[in-house]
PDB file of C-alpha atoms in Angstrom:
ATOM      1  CA  UNK A   1      36.095  33.418 -85.807  1.00  0.00           C
ATOM      2  CA  UNK A   2      34.221  36.394 -87.471  1.00  0.00           C
ATOM      3  CA  UNK A   3      33.655  35.395 -91.255  1.00  0.00           C
ATOM      4  CA  UNK A   4      34.431  38.998 -92.805  1.00  0.00           C
ATOM      5  CA  UNK A   5      37.587  39.343 -90.702  1.00  0.00           C
ATOM      6  CA  UNK A   6      40.893  39.063 -92.420  1.00  0.00           C
ATOM      7  CA  UNK A   7      41.261  35.560 -91.583  1.00  0.00           C
ATOM      8  CA  UNK A   8      37.273  35.034 -92.461  1.00  0.00           C
ATOM      9  CA  UNK A   9      36.216  32.747 -95.318  1.00  0.00           C
ATOM     10  CA  UNK A  10      33.894  35.550 -96.558  1.00  0.00           C
ATOM     11  CA  UNK A  11      36.332  37.992 -96.714  1.00  0.00           C
ATOM     12  CA  UNK A  12      36.466  37.962-100.404  1.00  0.00           C
ATOM     13  CA  UNK A  13      33.220  37.961-101.173  1.00  0.00           C
ATOM     14  CA  UNK A  14      32.222  40.434 -98.762  1.00  0.00           C
ATOM     15  CA  UNK A  15      34.645  43.012 -99.902  1.00  0.00           C
ATOM     16  CA  UNK A  16      33.689  42.030-103.679  1.00  0.00           C
ATOM     17  CA  UNK A  17      30.137  43.289-102.656  1.00  0.00           C
ATOM     18  CA  UNK A  18      30.814  46.567-101.168  1.00  0.00           C
ATOM     19  CA  UNK A  19      33.670  47.557-103.867  1.00  0.00           C
ATOM     20  CA  UNK A  20      30.318  47.243-106.224  1.00  0.00           C
ATOM     21  CA  UNK A  21      32.280  44.306-108.022  1.00  0.00           C
ATOM     22  CA  UNK A  22      28.634  42.459-108.480  1.00  0.00           C
ATOM     23  CA  UNK A  23      29.137  40.144-111.029  1.00  0.00           C
ATOM     24  CA  UNK A  24      32.020  38.820-109.197  1.00  0.00           C
ATOM     25  CA  UNK A  25      29.849  38.253-106.100  1.00  0.00           C
ATOM     26  CA  UNK A  26      27.775  36.467-108.552  1.00  0.00           C
ATOM     27  CA  UNK A  27      30.786  34.055-109.803  1.00  0.00           C
ATOM     28  CA  UNK A  28      32.239  33.172-106.628  1.00  0.00           C
ATOM     29  CA  UNK A  29      33.047  30.111-105.907  1.00  0.00           C
ATOM     30  CA  UNK A  30      31.202  28.985-102.935  1.00  0.00           C
ATOM     31  CA  UNK A  31      31.696  25.120-103.193  1.00  0.00           C
ATOM     32  CA  UNK A  32      34.133  25.413-100.465  1.00  0.00           C
ATOM     33  CA  UNK A  33      32.969  26.917 -97.571  1.00  0.00           C
ATOM     34  CA  UNK A  34      31.801  25.833 -94.632  1.00  0.00           C
ATOM     35  CA  UNK A  35      28.269  24.844 -94.167  1.00  0.00           C
ATOM     36  CA  UNK A  36      27.594  27.934 -91.949  1.00  0.00           C
ATOM     37  CA  UNK A  37      28.649  30.482 -94.222  1.00  0.00           C
ATOM     38  CA  UNK A  38      26.727  28.872 -97.054  1.00  0.00           C
ATOM     39  CA  UNK A  39      23.242  31.158 -96.619  1.00  0.00           C
ATOM     40  CA  UNK A  40      25.621  34.321 -95.774  1.00  0.00           C
ATOM     41  CA  UNK A  41      27.192  33.650 -99.214  1.00  0.00           C
ATOM     42  CA  UNK A  42      23.983  33.147-100.686  1.00  0.00           C
ATOM     43  CA  UNK A  43      22.290  36.152 -99.135  1.00  0.00           C
ATOM     44  CA  UNK A  44      25.454  38.379-100.834  1.00  0.00           C
ATOM     45  CA  UNK A  45      24.861  36.544-104.166  1.00  0.00           C
ATOM     46  CA  UNK A  46      21.186  37.075-104.095  1.00  0.00           C
ATOM     47  CA  UNK A  47      21.840  40.821-103.244  1.00  0.00           C
ATOM     48  CA  UNK A  48      24.459  41.314-105.951  1.00  0.00           C
ATOM     49  CA  UNK A  49      21.976  40.034-108.431  1.00  0.00           C
ATOM     50  CA  UNK A  50      19.715  42.278-107.059  1.00  0.00           C
ATOM     51  CA  UNK A  51      21.799  45.129-107.529  1.00  0.00           C
ATOM     52  CA  UNK A  52      22.327  44.259-111.224  1.00  0.00           C
ATOM     53  CA  UNK A  53      18.945  44.208-112.072  1.00  0.00           C
ATOM     54  CA  UNK A  54      18.172  40.480-111.931  1.00  0.00           C
ATOM     55  CA  UNK A  55      15.424  41.194-108.859  1.00  0.00           C
ATOM     56  CA  UNK A  56      12.889  38.437-110.824  1.00  0.00           C
ATOM     57  CA  UNK A  57      15.541  35.735-110.892  1.00  0.00           C
ATOM     58  CA  UNK A  58      16.384  36.745-107.244  1.00  0.00           C
ATOM     59  CA  UNK A  59      12.882  36.583-105.885  1.00  0.00           C
ATOM     60  CA  UNK A  60      12.106  33.316-107.927  1.00  0.00           C
ATOM     61  CA  UNK A  61      15.206  31.605-105.831  1.00  0.00           C
ATOM     62  CA  UNK A  62      13.778  32.719-103.022  1.00  0.00           C
ATOM     63  CA  UNK A  63      10.265  32.358-103.229  1.00  0.00           C
ATOM     64  CA  UNK A  64       9.022  30.069-100.611  1.00  0.00           C
ATOM     65  CA  UNK A  65      11.883  29.969 -98.151  1.00  0.00           C
ATOM     66  CA  UNK A  66      10.779  30.150 -94.673  1.00  0.00           C
ATOM     67  CA  UNK A  67      14.332  31.437 -93.182  1.00  0.00           C
ATOM     68  CA  UNK A  68      14.096  35.053 -92.039  1.00  0.00           C
ATOM     69  CA  UNK A  69      17.093  36.054 -94.409  1.00  0.00           C
ATOM     70  CA  UNK A  70      15.832  34.871 -97.297  1.00  0.00           C
ATOM     71  CA  UNK A  71      12.406  36.630 -96.756  1.00  0.00           C
ATOM     72  CA  UNK A  72      14.100  39.882 -96.177  1.00  0.00           C
ATOM     73  CA  UNK A  73      15.377  39.310 -99.405  1.00  0.00           C
ATOM     74  CA  UNK A  74      12.499  38.663-101.285  1.00  0.00           C
ATOM     75  CA  UNK A  75      11.448  41.938 -99.712  1.00  0.00           C
ATOM     76  CA  UNK A  76      14.356  43.681-101.122  1.00  0.00           C
ATOM     77  CA  UNK A  77      13.569  41.983-104.669  1.00  0.00           C
ATOM     78  CA  UNK A  78       9.862  43.404-104.280  1.00  0.00           C
ATOM     79  CA  UNK A  79      10.803  46.677-103.807  1.00  0.00           C
ATOM     80  CA  UNK A  80      13.325  46.641-106.810  1.00  0.00           C
ATOM     81  CA  UNK A  81      10.490  45.687-108.669  1.00  0.00           C
ATOM     82  CA  UNK A  82       8.109  48.451-107.687  1.00  0.00           C
ATOM     83  CA  UNK A  83       6.039  46.122-105.099  1.00  0.00           C
ATOM     84  CA  UNK A  84       7.293  49.057-101.992  1.00  0.00           C
ATOM     85  CA  UNK A  85       3.945  47.841 -99.844  1.00  0.00           C
ATOM     86  CA  UNK A  86       4.686  44.506 -99.961  1.00  0.00           C
ATOM     87  CA  UNK A  87       8.156  44.829 -99.346  1.00  0.00           C
ATOM     88  CA  UNK A  88       7.916  47.004 -96.466  1.00  0.00           C
ATOM     89  CA  UNK A  89       4.833  44.872 -94.970  1.00  0.00           C
ATOM     90  CA  UNK A  90       7.470  41.835 -95.244  1.00  0.00           C
ATOM     91  CA  UNK A  91      10.121  43.711 -93.392  1.00  0.00           C
ATOM     92  CA  UNK A  92       7.992  45.142 -90.806  1.00  0.00           C
ATOM     93  CA  UNK A  93       6.397  41.437 -89.656  1.00  0.00           C
ATOM     94  CA  UNK A  94      10.350  40.460 -89.654  1.00  0.00           C
ATOM     95  CA  UNK A  95      11.283  42.873 -87.206  1.00  0.00           C
ATOM     96  CA  UNK A  96       8.507  41.449 -84.863  1.00  0.00           C
ATOM     97  CA  UNK A  97       9.884  38.061 -85.016  1.00  0.00           C
ATOM     98  CA  UNK A  98      13.662  38.205 -86.232  1.00  0.00           C
ATOM     99  CA  UNK A  99      14.883  41.527 -85.063  1.00  0.00           C
ATOM    100  CA  UNK A 100      18.193  40.151 -84.132  1.00  0.00           C
ATOM    101  CA  UNK A 101      19.019  38.622 -86.952  1.00  0.00           C
ATOM    102  CA  UNK A 102      21.565  40.310 -88.768  1.00  0.00           C
ATOM    103  CA  UNK A 103      20.542  40.004 -92.411  1.00  0.00           C
ATOM    104  CA  UNK A 104      17.104  41.388 -91.459  1.00  0.00           C
ATOM    105  CA  UNK A 105      18.521  44.250 -89.719  1.00  0.00           C
ATOM    106  CA  UNK A 106      20.946  44.726 -92.776  1.00  0.00           C
ATOM    107  CA  UNK A 107      18.181  44.139 -95.792  1.00  0.00           C
ATOM    108  CA  UNK A 108      15.174  45.236 -93.590  1.00  0.00           C
ATOM    109  CA  UNK A 109      16.737  48.579 -92.974  1.00  0.00           C
ATOM    110  CA  UNK A 110      17.808  49.502 -96.532  1.00  0.00           C
ATOM    111  CA  UNK A 111      14.356  48.694 -97.784  1.00  0.00           C
ATOM    112  CA  UNK A 112      12.395  51.004 -94.944  1.00  0.00           C
ATOM    113  CA  UNK A 113      15.185  53.574 -95.859  1.00  0.00           C
ATOM    114  CA  UNK A 114      14.627  53.404 -99.472  1.00  0.00           C
ATOM    115  CA  UNK A 115      10.660  53.382 -98.238  1.00  0.00           C
ATOM    116  CA  UNK A 116      11.315  56.722 -96.800  1.00  0.00           C
ATOM    117  CA  UNK A 117      10.882  55.200 -92.912  1.00  0.00           C
ATOM    118  CA  UNK A 118      14.329  55.961 -91.981  1.00  0.00           C
ATOM    119  CA  UNK A 119      13.488  56.122 -87.904  1.00  0.00           C
ATOM    120  CA  UNK A 120      12.291  52.686 -88.197  1.00  0.00           C
ATOM    121  CA  UNK A 121      15.274  51.629 -90.521  1.00  0.00           C
ATOM    122  CA  UNK A 122      17.561  53.151 -87.324  1.00  0.00           C
ATOM    123  CA  UNK A 123      15.424  51.529 -85.025  1.00  0.00           C
ATOM    124  CA  UNK A 124      16.124  48.033 -86.398  1.00  0.00           C
ATOM    125  CA  UNK A 125      19.626  48.535 -87.324  1.00  0.00           C
ATOM    126  CA  UNK A 126      20.570  50.050 -83.899  1.00  0.00           C
ATOM    127  CA  UNK A 127      20.222  46.049 -82.573  1.00  0.00           C
ATOM    128  CA  UNK A 128      23.159  44.962 -84.747  1.00  0.00           C
ATOM    129  CA  UNK A 129      26.218  43.316 -82.574  1.00  0.00           C
ATOM    130  CA  UNK A 130      29.095  44.413 -84.015  1.00  0.00           C
ATOM    131  CA  UNK A 131      28.006  44.730 -87.709  1.00  0.00           C
ATOM    132  CA  UNK A 132      30.181  46.608 -89.902  1.00  0.00           C
ATOM    133  CA  UNK A 133      27.176  46.586 -92.634  1.00  0.00           C
ATOM    134  CA  UNK A 134      24.782  47.660 -90.514  1.00  0.00           C
ATOM    135  CA  UNK A 135      27.423  50.757 -89.146  1.00  0.00           C
ATOM    136  CA  UNK A 136      27.647  51.288 -92.957  1.00  0.00           C
ATOM    137  CA  UNK A 137      23.798  51.876 -93.468  1.00  0.00           C
ATOM    138  CA  UNK A 138      23.400  53.810 -90.547  1.00  0.00           C
ATOM    139  CA  UNK A 139      25.918  56.501 -91.544  1.00  0.00           C
ATOM    140  CA  UNK A 140      24.353  56.450 -94.814  1.00  0.00           C
ATOM    141  CA  UNK A 141      21.096  57.135 -93.351  1.00  0.00           C
ATOM    142  CA  UNK A 142      22.652  59.860 -91.063  1.00  0.00           C
ATOM    143  CA  UNK A 143      24.250  61.707 -94.096  1.00  0.00           C
ATOM    144  CA  UNK A 144      20.663  61.682 -96.263  1.00  0.00           C
ATOM    145  CA  UNK A 145      19.195  63.160 -92.657  1.00  0.00           C
ATOM    146  CA  UNK A 146      21.994  66.055 -92.686  1.00  0.00           C
ATOM    147  CA  UNK A 147      22.948  64.603 -89.387  1.00  0.00           C
ATOM    148  CA  UNK A 148      26.923  64.639 -90.033  1.00  0.00           C
ATOM    149  CA  UNK A 149      27.526  64.905 -86.532  1.00  0.00           C
ATOM    150  CA  UNK A 150      25.815  61.434 -85.834  1.00  0.00           C
ATOM    151  CA  UNK A 151      27.780  59.914 -88.974  1.00  0.00           C
ATOM    152  CA  UNK A 152      30.916  61.060 -87.855  1.00  0.00           C
ATOM    153  CA  UNK A 153      29.762  59.666 -84.250  1.00  0.00           C
ATOM    154  CA  UNK A 154      29.079  56.304 -85.485  1.00  0.00           C
ATOM    155  CA  UNK A 155      32.506  56.186 -87.571  1.00  0.00           C
ATOM    156  CA  UNK A 156      34.603  57.202 -84.781  1.00  0.00           C
ATOM    157  CA  UNK A 157      32.871  54.399 -82.722  1.00  0.00           C
ATOM    158  CA  UNK A 158      33.540  51.423 -85.429  1.00  0.00           C
ATOM    159  CA  UNK A 159      36.863  52.871 -86.051  1.00  0.00           C
ATOM    160  CA  UNK A 160      37.988  51.945 -82.278  1.00  0.00           C
ATOM    161  CA  UNK A 161      36.877  48.089 -82.859  1.00  0.00           C
ATOM    162  CA  UNK A 162      37.214  47.481 -86.639  1.00  0.00           C
ATOM    163  CA  UNK A 163      40.269  49.594 -87.159  1.00  0.00           C
ATOM    164  CA  UNK A 164      41.218  49.230 -90.828  1.00  0.00           C
ATOM    165  CA  UNK A 165      38.288  47.487 -92.380  1.00  0.00           C
ATOM    166  CA  UNK A 166      37.120  48.207 -95.892  1.00  0.00           C
ATOM    167  CA  UNK A 167      33.636  49.558 -94.926  1.00  0.00           C
ATOM    168  CA  UNK A 168      35.075  51.457 -92.244  1.00  0.00           C
ATOM    169  CA  UNK A 169      37.305  53.473 -94.963  1.00  0.00           C
ATOM    170  CA  UNK A 170      34.625  53.478 -96.800  1.00  0.00           C
ATOM    171  CA  UNK A 171      32.072  55.083 -94.204  1.00  0.00           C
ATOM    172  CA  UNK A 172      34.633  57.673 -93.045  1.00  0.00           C
ATOM    173  CA  UNK A 173      35.306  58.696 -96.675  1.00  0.00           C
ATOM    174  CA  UNK A 174      31.440  59.233 -97.133  1.00  0.00           C
ATOM    175  CA  UNK A 175      31.451  61.408 -94.467  1.00  0.00           C
ATOM    176  CA  UNK A 176      34.863  63.120 -95.424  1.00  0.00           C
ATOM    177  CA  UNK A 177      32.700  64.290 -98.506  1.00  0.00           C
ATOM    178  CA  UNK A 178      30.113  65.688 -96.690  1.00  0.00           C
ATOM    179  CA  UNK A 179      32.464  67.555 -94.295  1.00  0.00           C
ATOM    180  CA  UNK A 180      34.932  68.984 -96.811  1.00  0.00           C
ATOM    181  CA  UNK A 181      38.053  70.739 -96.468  1.00  0.00           C
ATOM    182  CA  UNK A 182      41.143  68.132 -95.991  1.00  0.00           C
ATOM    183  CA  UNK A 183      38.773  65.409 -96.004  1.00  0.00           C
ATOM    184  CA  UNK A 184      37.993  65.890 -99.630  1.00  0.00           C
ATOM    185  CA  UNK A 185      41.707  64.653-100.269  1.00  0.00           C
ATOM    186  CA  UNK A 186      41.844  61.643 -97.630  1.00  0.00           C
ATOM    187  CA  UNK A 187      38.571  60.439 -99.065  1.00  0.00           C
ATOM    188  CA  UNK A 188      39.950  60.938-102.568  1.00  0.00           C
ATOM    189  CA  UNK A 189      43.159  58.508-101.758  1.00  0.00           C
ATOM    190  CA  UNK A 190      40.480  56.066-100.639  1.00  0.00           C
ATOM    191  CA  UNK A 191      38.287  55.890-103.532  1.00  0.00           C
ATOM    192  CA  UNK A 192      41.109  56.070-106.310  1.00  0.00           C
ATOM    193  CA  UNK A 193      43.243  53.012-104.570  1.00  0.00           C
ATOM    194  CA  UNK A 194      39.774  51.063-105.037  1.00  0.00           C
ATOM    195  CA  UNK A 195      39.253  52.397-108.479  1.00  0.00           C
ATOM    196  CA  UNK A 196      42.498  51.947-110.153  1.00  0.00           C
ATOM    197  CA  UNK A 197      43.773  48.735-108.666  1.00  0.00           C
ATOM    198  CA  UNK A 198      42.675  45.984-110.922  1.00  0.00           C
ATOM    199  CA  UNK A 199      41.187  43.997-108.458  1.00  0.00           C
ATOM    200  CA  UNK A 200      38.721  46.548-106.850  1.00  0.00           C
ATOM    201  CA  UNK A 201      37.890  48.322-109.771  1.00  0.00           C
ATOM    202  CA  UNK A 202      34.094  48.792-110.628  1.00  0.00           C
ATOM    203  CA  UNK A 203      31.927  51.570-112.210  1.00  0.00           C
ATOM    204  CA  UNK A 204      30.922  52.492-108.303  1.00  0.00           C
ATOM    205  CA  UNK A 205      34.424  52.819-107.118  1.00  0.00           C
ATOM    206  CA  UNK A 206      35.520  55.386-110.136  1.00  0.00           C
ATOM    207  CA  UNK A 207      32.212  57.211-110.017  1.00  0.00           C
ATOM    208  CA  UNK A 208      33.300  57.858-106.148  1.00  0.00           C
ATOM    209  CA  UNK A 209      36.638  58.457-107.379  1.00  0.00           C
ATOM    210  CA  UNK A 210      35.535  61.251-109.572  1.00  0.00           C
ATOM    211  CA  UNK A 211      32.964  62.791-107.317  1.00  0.00           C
ATOM    212  CA  UNK A 212      36.131  63.205-105.027  1.00  0.00           C
ATOM    213  CA  UNK A 213      38.039  64.991-107.813  1.00  0.00           C
ATOM    214  CA  UNK A 214      34.957  67.065-108.415  1.00  0.00           C
ATOM    215  CA  UNK A 215      35.164  68.362-104.664  1.00  0.00           C
ATOM    216  CA  UNK A 216      38.945  68.908-105.453  1.00  0.00           C
ATOM    217  CA  UNK A 217      38.384  70.941-108.333  1.00  0.00           C
ATOM    218  CA  UNK A 218      39.976  68.524-110.601  1.00  0.00           C
ATOM    219  CA  UNK A 219      37.810  68.446-113.480  1.00  0.00           C
ATOM    220  CA  UNK A 220      39.945  66.758-116.195  1.00  0.00           C
ATOM    221  CA  UNK A 221      40.613  63.832-114.006  1.00  0.00           C
ATOM    222  CA  UNK A 222      37.492  63.238-113.062  1.00  0.00           C
ATOM    223  CA  UNK A 223      36.063  63.347-116.667  1.00  0.00           C
ATOM    224  CA  UNK A 224      39.108  60.628-117.098  1.00  0.00           C
ATOM    225  CA  UNK A 225      37.577  58.518-113.923  1.00  0.00           C
ATOM    226  CA  UNK A 226      33.631  59.120-115.523  1.00  0.00           C
ATOM    227  CA  UNK A 227      34.812  58.125-118.901  1.00  0.00           C
ATOM    228  CA  UNK A 228      36.571  54.718-117.574  1.00  0.00           C
ATOM    229  CA  UNK A 229      33.446  54.227-115.283  1.00  0.00           C
ATOM    230  CA  UNK A 230      30.766  54.423-118.583  1.00  0.00           C
ATOM    231  CA  UNK A 231      33.179  52.411-120.760  1.00  0.00           C
ATOM    232  CA  UNK A 232      32.666  49.654-118.374  1.00  0.00           C
ATOM    233  CA  UNK A 233      28.540  50.223-118.163  1.00  0.00           C
ATOM    234  CA  UNK A 234      27.528  52.988-120.446  1.00  0.00           C
ATOM    235  CA  UNK A 235      24.393  52.969-118.983  1.00  0.00           C
ATOM    236  CA  UNK A 236      25.158  53.538-115.373  1.00  0.00           C
ATOM    237  CA  UNK A 237      23.020  56.226-114.096  1.00  0.00           C
ATOM    238  CA  UNK A 238      25.522  57.438-111.109  1.00  0.00           C
ATOM    239  CA  UNK A 239      27.775  57.938-113.872  1.00  0.00           C
ATOM    240  CA  UNK A 240      25.855  59.280-116.503  1.00  0.00           C
ATOM    241  CA  UNK A 241      24.664  62.031-113.363  1.00  0.00           C
ATOM    242  CA  UNK A 242      27.563  63.096-112.657  1.00  0.00           C
ATOM    243  CA  UNK A 243      28.918  63.722-116.050  1.00  0.00           C
ATOM    244  CA  UNK A 244      25.828  65.458-116.142  1.00  0.00           C
ATOM    245  CA  UNK A 245      27.021  67.636-113.075  1.00  0.00           C
ATOM    246  CA  UNK A 246      30.611  67.739-114.811  1.00  0.00           C
ATOM    247  CA  UNK A 247      29.758  69.429-117.626  1.00  0.00           C
ATOM    248  CA  UNK A 248      27.420  72.233-115.472  1.00  0.00           C
ATOM    249  CA  UNK A 249      30.702  73.188-113.579  1.00  0.00           C
ATOM    250  CA  UNK A 250      32.755  73.124-116.681  1.00  0.00           C
ATOM    251  CA  UNK A 251      30.399  75.418-118.183  1.00  0.00           C
ATOM    252  CA  UNK A 252      29.391  73.030-121.321  1.00  0.00           C
ATOM    253  CA  UNK A 253      26.065  72.048-122.633  1.00  0.00           C
ATOM    254  CA  UNK A 254      24.780  69.067-120.351  1.00  0.00           C
ATOM    255  CA  UNK A 255      21.400  68.336-122.663  1.00  0.00           C
ATOM    256  CA  UNK A 256      22.892  65.153-124.223  1.00  0.00           C
ATOM    257  CA  UNK A 257      23.557  63.866-120.714  1.00  0.00           C
ATOM    258  CA  UNK A 258      20.432  64.935-119.414  1.00  0.00           C
ATOM    259  CA  UNK A 259      18.156  63.157-122.076  1.00  0.00           C
ATOM    260  CA  UNK A 260      20.132  60.214-121.578  1.00  0.00           C
ATOM    261  CA  UNK A 261      19.872  59.964-117.672  1.00  0.00           C
ATOM    262  CA  UNK A 262      16.254  60.380-118.152  1.00  0.00           C
ATOM    263  CA  UNK A 263      16.388  57.586-120.779  1.00  0.00           C
ATOM    264  CA  UNK A 264      18.277  55.344-118.541  1.00  0.00           C
ATOM    265  CA  UNK A 265      16.374  55.924-115.068  1.00  0.00           C
ATOM    266  CA  UNK A 266      13.845  58.439-115.375  1.00  0.00           C
ATOM    267  CA  UNK A 267      13.509  58.842-111.528  1.00  0.00           C
ATOM    268  CA  UNK A 268      17.187  59.579-110.882  1.00  0.00           C
ATOM    269  CA  UNK A 269      17.130  61.658-107.789  1.00  0.00           C
ATOM    270  CA  UNK A 270      18.868  64.304-109.904  1.00  0.00           C
ATOM    271  CA  UNK A 271      16.461  64.479-112.157  1.00  0.00           C
ATOM    272  CA  UNK A 272      13.776  64.599-109.542  1.00  0.00           C
ATOM    273  CA  UNK A 273      15.780  67.421-107.781  1.00  0.00           C
ATOM    274  CA  UNK A 274      15.875  69.352-111.047  1.00  0.00           C
ATOM    275  CA  UNK A 275      12.471  68.989-111.689  1.00  0.00           C
ATOM    276  CA  UNK A 276      11.530  70.470-108.163  1.00  0.00           C
ATOM    277  CA  UNK A 277      13.825  73.407-108.403  1.00  0.00           C
ATOM    278  CA  UNK A 278      12.502  74.171-111.787  1.00  0.00           C
ATOM    279  CA  UNK A 279       9.121  74.503-110.808  1.00  0.00           C
ATOM    280  CA  UNK A 280       9.728  76.149-107.760  1.00  0.00           C
ATOM    281  CA  UNK A 281      11.188  79.013-109.959  1.00  0.00           C
ATOM    282  CA  UNK A 282       8.602  79.249-112.538  1.00  0.00           C
ATOM    283  CA  UNK A 283       6.505  79.654-109.202  1.00  0.00           C
ATOM    284  CA  UNK A 284       8.313  82.475-107.935  1.00  0.00           C
ATOM    285  CA  UNK A 285       8.696  84.097-111.558  1.00  0.00           C
ATOM    286  CA  UNK A 286       5.076  84.108-111.758  1.00  0.00           C
ATOM    287  CA  UNK A 287       4.462  85.876-108.767  1.00  0.00           C
ATOM    288  CA  UNK A 288       7.287  88.352-109.761  1.00  0.00           C
ATOM    289  CA  UNK A 289       5.188  88.720-113.417  1.00  0.00           C
ATOM    290  CA  UNK A 290       1.842  89.122-111.432  1.00  0.00           C
ATOM    291  CA  UNK A 291       2.807  92.184-109.433  1.00  0.00           C
ATOM    292  CA  UNK A 292       5.185  93.725-112.575  1.00  0.00           C
ATOM    293  CA  UNK A 293       1.258  93.516-114.502  1.00  0.00           C
ATOM    294  CA  UNK A 294      -0.207  94.814-111.924  1.00  0.00           C
TER     295      UNK A 294
END
């Protein structure tokens, strides 16, 4: 039996992870799991700890482990701690010896993509055998590559064999936010259901709901969802970044949110993008100024 299926032992801890309920993953009672599911559950708990900023503890937990799954986790922790080259080196070694391992594929693909090695990540992930985690990551990579066509194809293929699983619904919603039109509303329904149900709500699902609301032009509702997220986690960078975007859209001053985002995550993609665009504008303006003075 697939441990992640509706009847499988790992369905709840797996869903907690992909709903962004990382503390619930860490606190999950694994004492009753069968022996074959102990390692997959441990992997999810370690990934959750890394996601919550506990990379040092996670790395200490797996240091010296020989299994490919835990070596991949060590690489993920190293990358989170800023040791990108070491992380990539570990994953590239694992791709030579354990490329058929699902955890190596998914965690390794995550590390490679974060390091800007998209094609290597996709090559590794393409070897999966029915892993929805791999499918979800492939979809994210294609969207980052602006290959909406490939993301749509990946989701459609997974939908045929995974039907209404959480990950397929999430992946389809990510694609919907990129495609726009009526897809915005469909994505909103998925994110709202997750965000507003007590059993599934998390700061990440609330931010996802807010993004969908923004695309639908519902700024007040987006504000409410972001306020909920920041009440749960005041320093959650994605909530702060989207609140900054919301304020700009609404014609408000976003200086406070920008300063808070800089203090929380100085290398956040939104800040990097704003800096790059500001530099490009200054260069363009300088050219026109030179022509005017001449």
